[in-house]
């Protein structure tokens, strides 16, 4: 029975007016958020289509293969030496950062292929 009015013709009380107003605001915000997400989704789809159209045949099939067979592509991790080459930081400095706990080695068992 909660939520139903005993006499629907009676004027609304202050609490009922406030409850309906809050629900109206809540519904409006939800509709606004949904519209924003729909607009973002449309924009992302547009950008994705443009990106795919810009790929040559080999790149396109590579992307398609990666999407259709993700288990065939193992996540690759870099060693400290490779990280040093990529970032331009000495291996000695990277080892210091590792000892300080800023960076840590990856446990491959957490990333089963």
JSON list of N, CA and C in Angstrom, two decimals, residues 6-73:
[
{"chain": "A", "resi": 6, "resn": "UNK", "atom": "N", "xyz": [-4.53, 7.46, -0.76]},
{"chain": "A", "resi": 6, "resn": "UNK", "atom": "CA", "xyz": [-5.85, 6.99, -0.33]},
{"chain": "A", "resi": 6, "resn": "UNK", "atom": "C", "xyz": [-6.93, 7.70, -1.14]},
{"chain": "A", "resi": 7, "resn": "UNK", "atom": "N", "xyz": [-6.79, 9.01, -1.29]},
{"chain": "A", "resi": 7, "resn": "UNK", "atom": "CA", "xyz": [-7.76, 9.78, -2.05]},
{"chain": "A", "resi": 7, "resn": "UNK", "atom": "C", "xyz": [-7.02, 10.49, -3.18]},
{"chain": "A", "resi": 8, "resn": "UNK", "atom": "N", "xyz": [-7.10, 9.93, -4.41]},
{"chain": "A", "resi": 8, "resn": "UNK", "atom": "CA", "xyz": [-6.35, 10.53, -5.51]},
{"chain": "A", "resi": 8, "resn": "UNK", "atom": "C", "xyz": [-6.79, 11.94, -5.88]},
{"chain": "A", "resi": 9, "resn": "UNK", "atom": "N", "xyz": [-8.02, 12.33, -5.53]},
{"chain": "A", "resi": 9, "resn": "UNK", "atom": "CA", "xyz": [-8.51, 13.66, -5.87]},
{"chain": "A", "resi": 9, "resn": "UNK", "atom": "C", "xyz": [-8.06, 14.73, -4.88]},
{"chain": "A", "resi": 10, "resn": "UNK", "atom": "N", "xyz": [-7.56, 14.31, -3.74]},
{"chain": "A", "resi": 10, "resn": "UNK", "atom": "CA", "xyz": [-7.13, 15.27, -2.72]},
{"chain": "A", "resi": 10, "resn": "UNK", "atom": "C", "xyz": [-5.88, 15.99, -3.19]},
{"chain": "A", "resi": 11, "resn": "UNK", "atom": "N", "xyz": [-5.70, 17.24, -2.77]},
{"chain": "A", "resi": 11, "resn": "UNK", "atom": "CA", "xyz": [-4.49, 17.97, -3.16]},
{"chain": "A", "resi": 11, "resn": "UNK", "atom": "C", "xyz": [-3.24, 17.30, -2.58]},
{"chain": "A", "resi": 12, "resn": "UNK", "atom": "N", "xyz": [-2.13, 17.44, -3.30]},
{"chain": "A", "resi": 12, "resn": "UNK", "atom": "CA", "xyz": [-0.87, 16.84, -2.86]},
{"chain": "A", "resi": 12, "resn": "UNK", "atom": "C", "xyz": [-0.36, 17.55, -1.62]},
{"chain": "A", "resi": 13, "resn": "UNK", "atom": "N", "xyz": [0.23, 16.76, -0.72]},
{"chain": "A", "resi": 13, "resn": "UNK", "atom": "CA", "xyz": [0.86, 17.35, 0.45]},
{"chain": "A", "resi": 13, "resn": "UNK", "atom": "C", "xyz": [2.24, 17.87, 0.05]},
{"chain": "A", "resi": 14, "resn": "UNK", "atom": "N", "xyz": [2.86, 18.63, 0.92]},
{"chain": "A", "resi": 14, "resn": "UNK", "atom": "CA", "xyz": [4.19, 19.16, 0.65]},
{"chain": "A", "resi": 14, "resn": "UNK", "atom": "C", "xyz": [5.21, 18.05, 0.43]},
{"chain": "A", "resi": 15, "resn": "UNK", "atom": "N", "xyz": [5.12, 16.98, 1.22]},
{"chain": "A", "resi": 15, "resn": "UNK", "atom": "CA", "xyz": [6.05, 15.87, 1.10]},
{"chain": "A", "resi": 15, "resn": "UNK", "atom": "C", "xyz": [5.88, 15.15, -0.24]},
{"chain": "A", "resi": 16, "resn": "UNK", "atom": "N", "xyz": [4.62, 15.00, -0.66]},
{"chain": "A", "resi": 16, "resn": "UNK", "atom": "CA", "xyz": [4.36, 14.33, -1.94]},
{"chain": "A", "resi": 16, "resn": "UNK", "atom": "C", "xyz": [4.87, 15.18, -3.11]},
{"chain": "A", "resi": 17, "resn": "UNK", "atom": "N", "xyz": [4.67, 16.49, -3.02]},
{"chain": "A", "resi": 17, "resn": "UNK", "atom": "CA", "xyz": [5.17, 17.38, -4.06]},
{"chain": "A", "resi": 17, "resn": "UNK", "atom": "C", "xyz": [6.69, 17.30, -4.15]},
{"chain": "A", "resi": 18, "resn": "UNK", "atom": "N", "xyz": [7.33, 17.31, -2.97]},
{"chain": "A", "resi": 18, "resn": "UNK", "atom": "CA", "xyz": [8.79, 17.25, -2.94]},
{"chain": "A", "resi": 18, "resn": "UNK", "atom": "C", "xyz": [9.29, 15.92, -3.50]},
{"chain": "A", "resi": 19, "resn": "UNK", "atom": "N", "xyz": [8.62, 14.82, -3.16]},
{"chain": "A", "resi": 19, "resn": "UNK", "atom": "CA", "xyz": [9.01, 13.50, -3.64]},
{"chain": "A", "resi": 19, "resn": "UNK", "atom": "C", "xyz": [8.88, 13.43, -5.16]},
{"chain": "A", "resi": 20, "resn": "UNK", "atom": "N", "xyz": [7.78, 13.94, -5.70]},
{"chain": "A", "resi": 20, "resn": "UNK", "atom": "CA", "xyz": [7.58, 13.92, -7.15]},
{"chain": "A", "resi": 20, "resn": "UNK", "atom": "C", "xyz": [8.60, 14.82, -7.86]},
{"chain": "A", "resi": 21, "resn": "UNK", "atom": "N", "xyz": [8.91, 15.94, -7.26]},
{"chain": "A", "resi": 21, "resn": "UNK", "atom": "CA", "xyz": [9.89, 16.86, -7.85]},
{"chain": "A", "resi": 21, "resn": "UNK", "atom": "C", "xyz": [11.27, 16.20, -7.88]},
{"chain": "A", "resi": 22, "resn": "UNK", "atom": "N", "xyz": [11.65, 15.57, -6.78]},
{"chain": "A", "resi": 22, "resn": "UNK", "atom": "CA", "xyz": [12.95, 14.89, -6.74]},
{"chain": "A", "resi": 22, "resn": "UNK", "atom": "C", "xyz": [13.02, 13.78, -7.78]},
{"chain": "A", "resi": 23, "resn": "UNK", "atom": "N", "xyz": [11.93, 13.02, -7.94]},
{"chain": "A", "resi": 23, "resn": "UNK", "atom": "CA", "xyz": [11.91, 11.95, -8.93]},
{"chain": "A", "resi": 23, "resn": "UNK", "atom": "C", "xyz": [12.02, 12.52, -10.34]},
{"chain": "A", "resi": 24, "resn": "UNK", "atom": "N", "xyz": [11.37, 13.65, -10.58]},
{"chain": "A", "resi": 24, "resn": "UNK", "atom": "CA", "xyz": [11.42, 14.30, -11.88]},
{"chain": "A", "resi": 24, "resn": "UNK", "atom": "C", "xyz": [12.86, 14.74, -12.20]},
{"chain": "A", "resi": 25, "resn": "UNK", "atom": "N", "xyz": [13.53, 15.33, -11.22]},
{"chain": "A", "resi": 25, "resn": "UNK", "atom": "CA", "xyz": [14.92, 15.74, -11.39]},
{"chain": "A", "resi": 25, "resn": "UNK", "atom": "C", "xyz": [15.80, 14.53, -11.65]},
{"chain": "A", "resi": 26, "resn": "UNK", "atom": "N", "xyz": [15.58, 13.47, -10.87]},
{"chain": "A", "resi": 26, "resn": "UNK", "atom": "CA", "xyz": [16.38, 12.24, -11.00]},
{"chain": "A", "resi": 26, "resn": "UNK", "atom": "C", "xyz": [16.19, 11.64, -12.40]},
{"chain": "A", "resi": 27, "resn": "UNK", "atom": "N", "xyz": [14.95, 11.60, -12.87]},
{"chain": "A", "resi": 27, "resn": "UNK", "atom": "CA", "xyz": [14.68, 11.05, -14.20]},
{"chain": "A", "resi": 27, "resn": "UNK", "atom": "C", "xyz": [15.31, 11.92, -15.29]},
{"chain": "A", "resi": 28, "resn": "UNK", "atom": "N", "xyz": [15.29, 13.23, -15.10]},
{"chain": "A", "resi": 28, "resn": "UNK", "atom": "CA", "xyz": [15.89, 14.14, -16.07]},
{"chain": "A", "resi": 28, "resn": "UNK", "atom": "C", "xyz": [17.40, 13.97, -16.14]},
{"chain": "A", "resi": 29, "resn": "UNK", "atom": "N", "xyz": [18.03, 13.80, -14.98]},
{"chain": "A", "resi": 29, "resn": "UNK", "atom": "CA", "xyz": [19.48, 13.60, -14.95]},
{"chain": "A", "resi": 29, "resn": "UNK", "atom": "C", "xyz": [19.85, 12.28, -15.61]},
{"chain": "A", "resi": 30, "resn": "UNK", "atom": "N", "xyz": [19.04, 11.24, -15.37]},
{"chain": "A", "resi": 30, "resn": "UNK", "atom": "CA", "xyz": [19.31, 9.94, -15.98]},
{"chain": "A", "resi": 30, "resn": "UNK", "atom": "C", "xyz": [19.17, 10.03, -17.49]},
{"chain": "A", "resi": 31, "resn": "UNK", "atom": "N", "xyz": [18.16, 10.76, -17.96]},
{"chain": "A", "resi": 31, "resn": "UNK", "atom": "CA", "xyz": [17.96, 10.91, -19.40]},
{"chain": "A", "resi": 31, "resn": "UNK", "atom": "C", "xyz": [19.11, 11.72, -20.01]},
{"chain": "A", "resi": 32, "resn": "UNK", "atom": "N", "xyz": [19.56, 12.74, -19.31]},
{"chain": "A", "resi": 32, "resn": "UNK", "atom": "CA", "xyz": [20.69, 13.55, -19.78]},
{"chain": "A", "resi": 32, "resn": "UNK", "atom": "C", "xyz": [21.95, 12.71, -19.90]},
{"chain": "A", "resi": 33, "resn": "UNK", "atom": "N", "xyz": [22.20, 11.90, -18.87]},
{"chain": "A", "resi": 33, "resn": "UNK", "atom": "CA", "xyz": [23.39, 11.04, -18.86]},
{"chain": "A", "resi": 33, "resn": "UNK", "atom": "C", "xyz": [23.32, 10.03, -20.00]},
{"chain": "A", "resi": 34, "resn": "UNK", "atom": "N", "xyz": [22.15, 9.45, -20.22]},
{"chain": "A", "resi": 34, "resn": "UNK", "atom": "CA", "xyz": [21.97, 8.47, -21.29]},
{"chain": "A", "resi": 34, "resn": "UNK", "atom": "C", "xyz": [22.20, 9.13, -22.66]},
{"chain": "A", "resi": 35, "resn": "UNK", "atom": "N", "xyz": [21.70, 10.35, -22.82]},
{"chain": "A", "resi": 35, "resn": "UNK", "atom": "CA", "xyz": [21.89, 11.07, -24.08]},
{"chain": "A", "resi": 35, "resn": "UNK", "atom": "C", "xyz": [23.37, 11.39, -24.30]},
{"chain": "A", "resi": 36, "resn": "UNK", "atom": "N", "xyz": [24.06, 11.77, -23.24]},
{"chain": "A", "resi": 36, "resn": "UNK", "atom": "CA", "xyz": [25.49, 12.03, -23.34]},
{"chain": "A", "resi": 36, "resn": "UNK", "atom": "C", "xyz": [26.27, 10.79, -23.72]},
{"chain": "A", "resi": 37, "resn": "UNK", "atom": "N", "xyz": [25.93, 9.66, -23.11]},
{"chain": "A", "resi": 37, "resn": "UNK", "atom": "CA", "xyz": [26.61, 8.40, -23.45]},
{"chain": "A", "resi": 37, "resn": "UNK", "atom": "C", "xyz": [26.32, 7.99, -24.89]},
{"chain": "A", "resi": 38, "resn": "UNK", "atom": "N", "xyz": [25.08, 8.19, -25.34]},
{"chain": "A", "resi": 38, "resn": "UNK", "atom": "CA", "xyz": [24.73, 7.84, -26.72]},
{"chain": "A", "resi": 38, "resn": "UNK", "atom": "C", "xyz": [25.53, 8.70, -27.70]},
{"chain": "A", "resi": 39, "resn": "UNK", "atom": "N", "xyz": [25.68, 9.99, -27.38]},
{"chain": "A", "resi": 39, "resn": "UNK", "atom": "CA", "xyz": [26.44, 10.90, -28.24]},
{"chain": "A", "resi": 39, "resn": "UNK", "atom": "C", "xyz": [27.91, 10.49, -28.28]},
{"chain": "A", "resi": 40, "resn": "UNK", "atom": "N", "xyz": [28.47, 10.14, -27.12]},
{"chain": "A", "resi": 40, "resn": "UNK", "atom": "CA", "xyz": [29.86, 9.70, -27.05]},
{"chain": "A", "resi": 40, "resn": "UNK", "atom": "C", "xyz": [30.05, 8.40, -27.82]},
{"chain": "A", "resi": 41, "resn": "UNK", "atom": "N", "xyz": [29.11, 7.48, -27.68]},
{"chain": "A", "resi": 41, "resn": "UNK", "atom": "CA", "xyz": [29.20, 6.21, -28.40]},
{"chain": "A", "resi": 41, "resn": "UNK", "atom": "C", "xyz": [29.18, 6.44, -29.91]},
{"chain": "A", "resi": 42, "resn": "UNK", "atom": "N", "xyz": [28.30, 7.32, -30.37]},
{"chain": "A", "resi": 42, "resn": "UNK", "atom": "CA", "xyz": [28.22, 7.61, -31.80]},
{"chain": "A", "resi": 42, "resn": "UNK", "atom": "C", "xyz": [29.53, 8.21, -32.30]},
{"chain": "A", "resi": 43, "resn": "UNK", "atom": "N", "xyz": [30.11, 9.12, -31.52]},
{"chain": "A", "resi": 43, "resn": "UNK", "atom": "CA", "xyz": [31.38, 9.74, -31.89]},
{"chain": "A", "resi": 43, "resn": "UNK", "atom": "C", "xyz": [32.50, 8.70, -31.95]},
{"chain": "A", "resi": 44, "resn": "UNK", "atom": "N", "xyz": [32.55, 7.82, -30.95]},
{"chain": "A", "resi": 44, "resn": "UNK", "atom": "CA", "xyz": [33.58, 6.78, -30.92]},
{"chain": "A", "resi": 44, "resn": "UNK", "atom": "C", "xyz": [33.43, 5.83, -32.10]},
{"chain": "A", "resi": 45, "resn": "UNK", "atom": "N", "xyz": [32.19, 5.48, -32.43]},
{"chain": "A", "resi": 45, "resn": "UNK", "atom": "CA", "xyz": [31.97, 4.60, -33.58]},
{"chain": "A", "resi": 45, "resn": "UNK", "atom": "C", "xyz": [32.43, 5.28, -34.88]},
{"chain": "A", "resi": 46, "resn": "UNK", "atom": "N", "xyz": [32.16, 6.57, -34.99]},
{"chain": "A", "resi": 46, "resn": "UNK", "atom": "CA", "xyz": [32.57, 7.33, -36.16]},
{"chain": "A", "resi": 46, "resn": "UNK", "atom": "C", "xyz": [34.09, 7.32, -36.31]},
{"chain": "A", "resi": 47, "resn": "UNK", "atom": "N", "xyz": [34.79, 7.59, -35.20]},
{"chain": "A", "resi": 47, "resn": "UNK", "atom": "CA", "xyz": [36.25, 7.61, -35.21]},
{"chain": "A", "resi": 47, "resn": "UNK", "atom": "C", "xyz": [36.80, 6.23, -35.53]},
{"chain": "A", "resi": 48, "resn": "UNK", "atom": "N", "xyz": [36.19, 5.19, -34.98]},
{"chain": "A", "resi": 48, "resn": "UNK", "atom": "CA", "xyz": [36.65, 3.84, -35.23]},
{"chain": "A", "resi": 48, "resn": "UNK", "atom": "C", "xyz": [36.48, 3.47, -36.70]},
{"chain": "A", "resi": 49, "resn": "UNK", "atom": "N", "xyz": [35.35, 3.84, -37.29]},
{"chain": "A", "resi": 49, "resn": "UNK", "atom": "CA", "xyz": [35.13, 3.55, -38.70]},
{"chain": "A", "resi": 49, "resn": "UNK", "atom": "C", "xyz": [36.16, 4.28, -39.56]},
{"chain": "A", "resi": 50, "resn": "UNK", "atom": "N", "xyz": [36.44, 5.55, -39.23]},
{"chain": "A", "resi": 50, "resn": "UNK", "atom": "CA", "xyz": [37.45, 6.30, -39.98]},
{"chain": "A", "resi": 50, "resn": "UNK", "atom": "C", "xyz": [38.82, 5.63, -39.85]},
{"chain": "A", "resi": 51, "resn": "UNK", "atom": "N", "xyz": [39.14, 5.16, -38.64]},
{"chain": "A", "resi": 51, "resn": "UNK", "atom": "CA", "xyz": [40.43, 4.49, -38.42]},
{"chain": "A", "resi": 51, "resn": "UNK", "atom": "C", "xyz": [40.52, 3.22, -39.25]},
{"chain": "A", "resi": 52, "resn": "UNK", "atom": "N", "xyz": [39.47, 2.43, -39.21]},
{"chain": "A", "resi": 52, "resn": "UNK", "atom": "CA", "xyz": [39.47, 1.16, -39.95]},
{"chain": "A", "resi": 52, "resn": "UNK", "atom": "C", "xyz": [39.54, 1.40, -41.44]},
{"chain": "A", "resi": 53, "resn": "UNK", "atom": "N", "xyz": [38.82, 2.42, -41.91]},
{"chain": "A", "resi": 53, "resn": "UNK", "atom": "CA", "xyz": [38.88, 2.74, -43.34]},
{"chain": "A", "resi": 53, "resn": "UNK", "atom": "C", "xyz": [40.27, 3.19, -43.77]},
{"chain": "A", "resi": 54, "resn": "UNK", "atom": "N", "xyz": [41.05, 3.73, -42.86]},
{"chain": "A", "resi": 54, "resn": "UNK", "atom": "CA", "xyz": [42.38, 4.20, -43.17]},
{"chain": "A", "resi": 54, "resn": "UNK", "atom": "C", "xyz": [43.44, 3.10, -43.20]},
{"chain": "A", "resi": 55, "resn": "UNK", "atom": "N", "xyz": [43.09, 1.91, -42.75]},
{"chain": "A", "resi": 55, "resn": "UNK", "atom": "CA", "xyz": [44.06, 0.81, -42.72]},
{"chain": "A", "resi": 55, "resn": "UNK", "atom": "C", "xyz": [44.20, 0.17, -44.09]},
{"chain": "A", "resi": 56, "resn": "UNK", "atom": "N", "xyz": [45.43, -0.26, -44.39]},
{"chain": "A", "resi": 56, "resn": "UNK", "atom": "CA", "xyz": [45.58, -1.03, -45.62]},
{"chain": "A", "resi": 56, "resn": "UNK", "atom": "C", "xyz": [45.14, -2.47, -45.35]},
{"chain": "A", "resi": 57, "resn": "UNK", "atom": "N", "xyz": [45.13, -3.30, -46.36]},
{"chain": "A", "resi": 57, "resn": "UNK", "atom": "CA", "xyz": [44.58, -4.65, -46.24]},
{"chain": "A", "resi": 57, "resn": "UNK", "atom": "C", "xyz": [45.30, -5.48, -45.17]},
{"chain": "A", "resi": 58, "resn": "UNK", "atom": "N", "xyz": [46.63, -5.42, -45.15]},
{"chain": "A", "resi": 58, "resn": "UNK", "atom": "CA", "xyz": [47.39, -6.22, -44.18]},
{"chain": "A", "resi": 58, "resn": "UNK", "atom": "C", "xyz": [47.13, -5.78, -42.75]},
{"chain": "A", "resi": 59, "resn": "UNK", "atom": "N", "xyz": [47.11, -4.47, -42.51]},
{"chain": "A", "resi": 59, "resn": "UNK", "atom": "CA", "xyz": [46.83, -3.96, -41.16]},
{"chain": "A", "resi": 59, "resn": "UNK", "atom": "C", "xyz": [45.41, -4.32, -40.74]},
{"chain": "A", "resi": 60, "resn": "UNK", "atom": "N", "xyz": [44.47, -4.22, -41.69]},
{"chain": "A", "resi": 60, "resn": "UNK", "atom": "CA", "xyz": [43.08, -4.55, -41.36]},
{"chain": "A", "resi": 60, "resn": "UNK", "atom": "C", "xyz": [42.95, -6.00, -40.91]},
{"chain": "A", "resi": 61, "resn": "UNK", "atom": "N", "xyz": [43.57, -6.93, -41.66]},
{"chain": "A", "resi": 61, "resn": "UNK", "atom": "CA", "xyz": [43.45, -8.33, -41.29]},
{"chain": "A", "resi": 61, "resn": "UNK", "atom": "C", "xyz": [44.20, -8.65, -39.99]},
{"chain": "A", "resi": 62, "resn": "UNK", "atom": "N", "xyz": [45.26, -7.90, -39.71]},
{"chain": "A", "resi": 62, "resn": "UNK", "atom": "CA", "xyz": [45.96, -8.07, -38.43]},
{"chain": "A", "resi": 62, "resn": "UNK", "atom": "C", "xyz": [45.05, -7.67, -37.28]},
{"chain": "A", "resi": 63, "resn": "UNK", "atom": "N", "xyz": [44.38, -6.52, -37.41]},
{"chain": "A", "resi": 63, "resn": "UNK", "atom": "CA", "xyz": [43.45, -6.07, -36.37]},
{"chain": "A", "resi": 63, "resn": "UNK", "atom": "C", "xyz": [42.31, -7.07, -36.22]},
{"chain": "A", "resi": 64, "resn": "UNK", "atom": "N", "xyz": [41.77, -7.53, -37.33]},
{"chain": "A", "resi": 64, "resn": "UNK", "atom": "CA", "xyz": [40.67, -8.49, -37.29]},
{"chain": "A", "resi": 64, "resn": "UNK", "atom": "C", "xyz": [41.11, -9.78, -36.61]},
{"chain": "A", "resi": 65, "resn": "UNK", "atom": "N", "xyz": [42.30, -10.25, -36.95]},
{"chain": "A", "resi": 65, "resn": "UNK", "atom": "CA", "xyz": [42.81, -11.49, -36.36]},
{"chain": "A", "resi": 65, "resn": "UNK", "atom": "C", "xyz": [43.00, -11.34, -34.86]},
{"chain": "A", "resi": 66, "resn": "UNK", "atom": "N", "xyz": [43.52, -10.19, -34.43]},
{"chain": "A", "resi": 66, "resn": "UNK", "atom": "CA", "xyz": [43.72, -9.95, -32.98]},
{"chain": "A", "resi": 66, "resn": "UNK", "atom": "C", "xyz": [42.39, -9.92, -32.25]},
{"chain": "A", "resi": 67, "resn": "UNK", "atom": "N", "xyz": [41.36, -9.34, -32.87]},
{"chain": "A", "resi": 67, "resn": "UNK", "atom": "CA", "xyz": [40.06, -9.26, -32.22]},
{"chain": "A", "resi": 67, "resn": "UNK", "atom": "C", "xyz": [39.36, -10.61, -32.18]},
{"chain": "A", "resi": 68, "resn": "UNK", "atom": "N", "xyz": [39.51, -11.40, -33.23]},
{"chain": "A", "resi": 68, "resn": "UNK", "atom": "CA", "xyz": [38.82, -12.67, -33.28]},
{"chain": "A", "resi": 68, "resn": "UNK", "atom": "C", "xyz": [39.57, -13.80, -32.57]},
{"chain": "A", "resi": 69, "resn": "UNK", "atom": "N", "xyz": [40.89, -13.65, -32.36]},
{"chain": "A", "resi": 69, "resn": "UNK", "atom": "CA", "xyz": [41.69, -14.69, -31.68]},
{"chain": "A", "resi": 69, "resn": "UNK", "atom": "C", "xyz": [42.59, -14.07, -30.62]},
{"chain": "A", "resi": 70, "resn": "UNK", "atom": "N", "xyz": [42.04, -13.49, -29.56]},
{"chain": "A", "resi": 70, "resn": "UNK", "atom": "CA", "xyz": [42.90, -12.82, -28.58]},
{"chain": "A", "resi": 70, "resn": "UNK", "atom": "C", "xyz": [43.82, -13.78, -27.82]},
{"chain": "A", "resi": 71, "resn": "UNK", "atom": "N", "xyz": [43.43, -15.04, -27.73]},
{"chain": "A", "resi": 71, "resn": "UNK", "atom": "CA", "xyz": [44.27, -15.99, -26.98]},
{"chain": "A", "resi": 71, "resn": "UNK", "atom": "C", "xyz": [45.57, -16.31, -27.70]},
{"chain": "A", "resi": 72, "resn": "UNK", "atom": "N", "xyz": [45.65, -16.03, -29.00]},
{"chain": "A", "resi": 72, "resn": "UNK", "atom": "CA", "xyz": [46.88, -16.28, -29.75]},
{"chain": "A", "resi": 72, "resn": "UNK", "atom": "C", "xyz": [47.93, -15.21, -29.53]},
{"chain": "A", "resi": 73, "resn": "UNK", "atom": "N", "xyz": [47.54, -14.09, -28.96]},
{"chain": "A", "resi": 73, "resn": "UNK", "atom": "CA", "xyz": [48.47, -12.99, -28.75]},
{"chain": "A", "resi": 73, "resn": "UNK", "atom": "C", "xyz": [48.81, -12.90, -27.27]}
]
